XYZ file of C-alpha atoms in Angstrom:
324
model
C 225.920 141.503 11.275
C 224.054 140.592 7.623
C 222.989 137.084 9.610
C 221.139 138.703 12.294
C 218.938 141.578 9.599
C 218.204 138.154 7.931
C 216.591 136.830 10.899
C 215.086 139.938 11.758
C 213.512 140.351 8.239
C 211.652 137.230 8.089
C 210.327 138.050 11.550
C 209.095 140.975 10.062
C 207.168 139.327 7.823
C 205.752 136.518 9.703
C 204.658 138.655 12.362
C 202.933 141.306 10.198
C 201.970 138.971 6.285
C 203.286 141.460 4.321
C 205.037 144.712 4.030
C 206.641 146.530 1.329
C 210.694 147.598 0.986
C 210.078 150.755 2.503
C 208.435 149.879 5.481
C 211.269 146.488 5.932
C 213.706 149.537 5.184
C 212.361 151.297 8.211
C 212.190 148.951 10.242
C 215.427 147.455 9.488
C 217.494 150.808 9.364
C 218.655 149.718 6.287
C 218.092 151.446 2.297
C 215.192 149.562 0.127
C 218.261 148.556 -2.006
C 219.576 146.885 0.891
C 216.613 145.167 1.477
C 215.475 144.063 -1.577
C 219.188 142.293 -1.955
C 218.433 141.059 1.597
C 214.986 139.008 -0.242
C 217.060 137.677 -3.104
C 219.677 136.357 -0.686
C 216.901 134.591 1.625
C 215.241 133.161 -2.326
C 218.644 131.646 -2.436
C 218.542 130.006 0.828
C 215.373 128.380 0.234
C 213.253 130.862 2.355
C 209.917 131.402 0.692
C 209.390 135.143 0.287
C 207.826 136.552 -2.765
C 207.160 139.573 -3.899
C 202.815 141.120 -4.129
C 202.265 143.606 -7.175
C 199.926 146.451 -6.836
C 199.143 149.134 -5.116
C 199.007 147.605 -1.666
C 201.869 145.308 -2.841
C 205.184 144.035 -1.065
C 206.841 141.011 0.062
C 205.273 137.941 2.144
C 206.077 134.671 3.151
C 204.598 131.605 1.905
C 201.547 129.959 4.113
C 202.755 127.727 6.968
C 206.319 129.154 6.392
C 207.874 128.820 11.111
C 211.098 130.293 11.345
C 213.100 127.276 13.590
C 213.227 129.108 17.698
C 213.547 127.776 20.805
C 209.598 127.960 22.576
C 208.557 130.094 25.148
C 205.528 129.207 27.492
C 202.917 132.893 27.677
C 204.178 134.162 31.479
C 208.024 133.897 30.236
C 207.243 135.706 26.562
C 204.765 138.312 28.386
C 208.850 138.889 31.322
C 210.281 139.274 28.401
C 207.818 141.805 26.200
C 208.033 143.792 29.270
C 211.975 144.242 30.291
C 211.902 144.870 26.545
C 209.653 148.353 26.697
C 212.335 149.066 29.302
C 214.867 152.198 28.369
C 217.871 150.925 29.810
C 219.556 148.648 26.691
C 219.446 152.093 25.198
C 222.390 153.457 27.557
C 224.336 150.143 26.121
C 224.060 150.352 23.065
C 221.447 147.800 22.589
C 218.329 149.095 21.768
C 218.488 147.244 17.803
C 219.531 143.749 18.987
C 216.632 143.925 22.092
C 214.088 145.380 18.682
C 214.958 141.917 17.168
C 215.369 139.968 20.660
C 211.657 140.905 20.841
C 210.130 140.008 17.500
C 212.029 136.402 18.224
C 210.275 136.669 21.469
C 206.739 136.914 19.614
C 207.678 134.469 17.057
C 208.544 132.064 19.189
C 205.381 132.149 21.126
C 202.354 129.554 20.205
C 200.270 131.002 17.957
C 196.845 130.198 20.309
C 198.028 132.891 22.488
C 200.436 135.036 20.702
C 198.239 138.103 20.598
C 196.865 137.535 24.339
C 200.510 137.914 25.596
C 201.450 140.860 23.022
C 197.949 142.344 23.942
C 198.723 141.836 27.454
C 202.540 143.538 27.249
C 200.965 147.150 25.486
C 198.944 147.264 28.864
C 202.278 147.253 31.007
C 204.784 150.997 30.738
C 207.670 151.081 32.492
C 209.844 154.397 32.309
C 207.720 156.615 30.092
C 209.742 159.581 29.024
C 207.948 162.402 31.020
C 206.521 162.122 35.099
C 203.071 163.186 36.098
C 203.894 166.752 35.917
C 205.273 166.591 31.976
C 208.729 166.738 33.883
C 210.986 165.040 30.068
C 213.184 162.126 31.766
C 215.823 162.666 29.157
C 218.276 159.193 29.054
C 221.898 160.208 28.277
C 223.233 159.178 24.436
C 226.169 156.904 24.217
C 227.451 157.208 20.419
C 226.905 152.899 19.025
C 230.343 152.461 18.611
C 231.440 153.443 21.881
C 228.708 151.057 23.542
C 229.838 148.402 21.445
C 233.648 148.821 22.049
C 232.729 149.068 25.965
C 230.798 145.790 25.617
C 233.645 143.802 23.458
C 235.648 144.621 26.416
C 233.285 143.791 29.712
C 232.240 140.812 27.874
C 235.314 139.564 26.609
C 237.945 140.071 30.171
C 239.872 142.887 28.026
C 241.335 145.177 29.120
C 239.795 148.787 27.755
C 241.125 152.143 26.661
C 238.994 154.925 27.079
C 239.587 159.263 26.381
C 237.155 160.213 29.847
C 236.312 163.672 30.075
C 235.631 163.754 34.043
C 233.554 166.547 35.116
C 235.531 169.940 35.173
C 238.958 168.404 33.579
C 240.496 168.495 30.879
C 239.780 164.802 28.905
C 242.454 162.440 29.745
C 243.342 158.465 27.997
C 243.182 155.959 30.739
C 243.837 152.052 30.347
C 241.207 150.687 32.524
C 240.212 146.411 33.768
C 236.615 146.944 33.546
C 234.254 145.016 35.836
C 230.382 145.370 34.244
C 227.967 147.920 33.152
C 225.552 149.182 35.580
C 222.248 151.625 34.483
C 220.760 153.919 36.789
C 217.515 155.963 35.514
C 219.103 155.723 32.306
C 222.174 156.607 32.763
C 224.990 154.226 31.975
C 228.049 153.203 34.016
C 231.278 151.101 33.856
C 232.557 149.593 36.945
C 236.318 149.568 36.721
C 239.480 149.100 38.681
C 242.713 151.039 37.318
C 245.746 149.969 38.507
C 244.235 147.812 41.308
C 241.806 150.862 42.656
C 237.751 151.063 42.241
C 236.772 153.143 39.388
C 233.213 153.879 37.985
C 233.053 155.932 34.803
C 229.705 157.469 33.149
C 229.108 156.265 29.645
C 228.427 159.749 28.605
C 231.446 161.433 29.669
C 233.885 158.989 27.511
C 234.368 160.792 24.303
C 236.406 157.142 22.668
C 236.904 153.653 23.743
C 238.844 151.042 22.319
C 239.242 147.567 23.141
C 242.572 145.739 24.037
C 244.178 142.619 23.590
C 246.099 142.603 26.950
C 242.960 140.332 29.089
C 241.931 142.420 32.424
C 242.807 141.747 35.710
C 239.782 140.823 37.170
C 237.700 137.846 39.511
C 236.113 135.396 37.265
C 232.493 136.448 39.194
C 231.353 139.010 40.017
C 228.401 140.208 42.299
C 227.407 143.641 40.302
C 224.596 144.643 42.866
C 226.741 144.742 45.854
C 230.009 146.216 43.534
C 227.397 148.916 43.146
C 226.134 149.042 46.941
C 229.259 149.253 48.463
C 230.606 151.863 45.324
C 227.527 154.412 46.087
C 228.639 154.029 49.395
C 232.352 155.301 48.893
C 230.691 158.121 46.413
C 228.252 158.752 49.631
C 230.990 158.969 52.040
C 233.376 161.391 49.617
C 233.175 165.506 49.308
C 232.929 167.818 51.893
C 229.943 166.500 53.904
C 228.238 168.351 56.927
C 226.226 167.627 59.661
C 222.653 169.817 59.667
C 220.298 169.733 62.677
C 216.881 170.624 61.633
C 213.224 170.516 63.088
C 210.414 169.402 60.172
C 207.069 168.898 59.992
C 206.263 165.006 59.883
C 203.730 164.856 56.993
C 207.534 165.851 55.144
C 210.184 163.792 56.884
C 210.394 160.917 54.129
C 211.298 163.991 51.783
C 213.613 165.338 53.684
C 215.609 161.851 54.931
C 215.087 160.875 50.770
C 217.349 164.119 50.120
C 220.040 163.041 53.363
C 222.964 160.655 53.186
C 221.971 159.737 56.547
C 219.752 159.990 59.454
C 222.118 160.428 63.171
C 219.468 160.856 65.365
C 215.769 161.611 65.602
C 213.727 162.762 68.732
C 210.234 164.415 68.641
C 209.106 168.043 70.234
C 207.202 168.562 72.177
C 204.955 170.413 69.431
C 204.580 167.191 67.339
C 207.532 168.459 65.194
C 210.435 166.311 64.624
C 214.225 166.846 65.606
C 216.743 165.194 63.033
C 220.792 165.060 63.284
C 220.937 164.424 59.393
C 224.218 164.901 57.219
C 224.276 166.037 53.464
C 226.861 165.586 50.613
C 228.273 169.167 51.528
C 227.089 172.983 52.289
C 225.037 173.347 48.670
C 223.312 169.714 49.018
C 222.315 170.676 52.347
C 220.889 174.690 51.216
C 218.909 173.042 48.328
C 217.382 170.213 50.541
C 215.841 172.773 52.983
C 215.016 174.858 50.710
C 212.554 172.959 49.047
C 211.205 172.317 52.190
C 210.102 175.636 52.631
C 208.393 176.694 56.244
C 207.694 172.974 56.698
C 211.388 172.641 58.544
C 213.993 174.799 60.205
C 217.610 175.067 60.245
C 218.814 175.160 63.537
C 222.310 174.007 63.435
C 224.958 175.289 61.761
C 224.070 179.104 61.966
C 226.090 179.472 58.169
C 223.299 177.480 56.886
C 221.086 179.568 58.771
C 222.213 183.029 58.016
C 222.245 181.010 53.954
C 218.260 180.310 54.128
C 217.784 183.606 55.014
C 219.294 185.143 52.840
C 218.035 183.536 49.512
C 213.807 184.001 51.531
C 215.122 187.715 51.913
C 216.219 188.237 48.081
C 213.302 186.316 46.717
C 210.831 188.614 49.035
C 212.774 191.452 47.339
C 212.239 190.622 44.035
C 208.617 189.984 44.540
C 208.102 192.883 46.748
C 209.188 195.905 44.241
C 206.325 196.974 42.263
C 206.603 196.173 38.871
């Protein structure tokens, strides 16, 4: 919206002092011609913005001009600035809105510690794009048009029509009652009901979305954290679950437990190793989890899992045992 862009323009000038039309265009993601039109609109509205000529010129506000924003104390502003460094907003298409909000947060601070809070926020990094092993953590992209339509339906409490591509299925149109949005490890999910049944949709698989005028059938209040926990439990309870008896070195216990769905039993063997009965989502999940532990774990049962791991190890030995 143009009104939001005009506010952002004023805040950018307040924060940086002077910016060229090209720099403003980059920050606002518009053309320089749009920036010039916005400058004219601000001047006509009485905002004291003026142009400075020359090589280092640009646009600036008259000294002492201040926008009317609600003030925040130091800790509140710092909390918002740190929260603004998280990438979850990208999953819901709120990246540009978040950037605008962060400008307002900085501007609302008392001048005596504005630089202090901004500097402190720079020393905290939340969810970087790569981990210590340089593995890139790729966030799923959701087109702005789809994210905006989903958001409108969620906030307005209207039914939502989505063209959804479920895994290994032909995309289909569905009409759902949206409940809320959740982001987990930079993946966005829509919690909804369809024909009264709970449904969870990954936003990156929504190919098209349309807010409907019909009110959604949903409760007035919702505990999203509880709803997500319940759906996570339902998801883990589905599929072709398998139960495995395994011996594991104590140093790798947490690695095993961290990948399993549940631990049904546990006891210590005489040699200090641990014997656990655990469940996995399906056979492939069980084989993958035990393979990661190499010689620090041994699957005792079922036999098909021992055979599968032995065959995989034999294939690896054959590959690397062959002369080049």
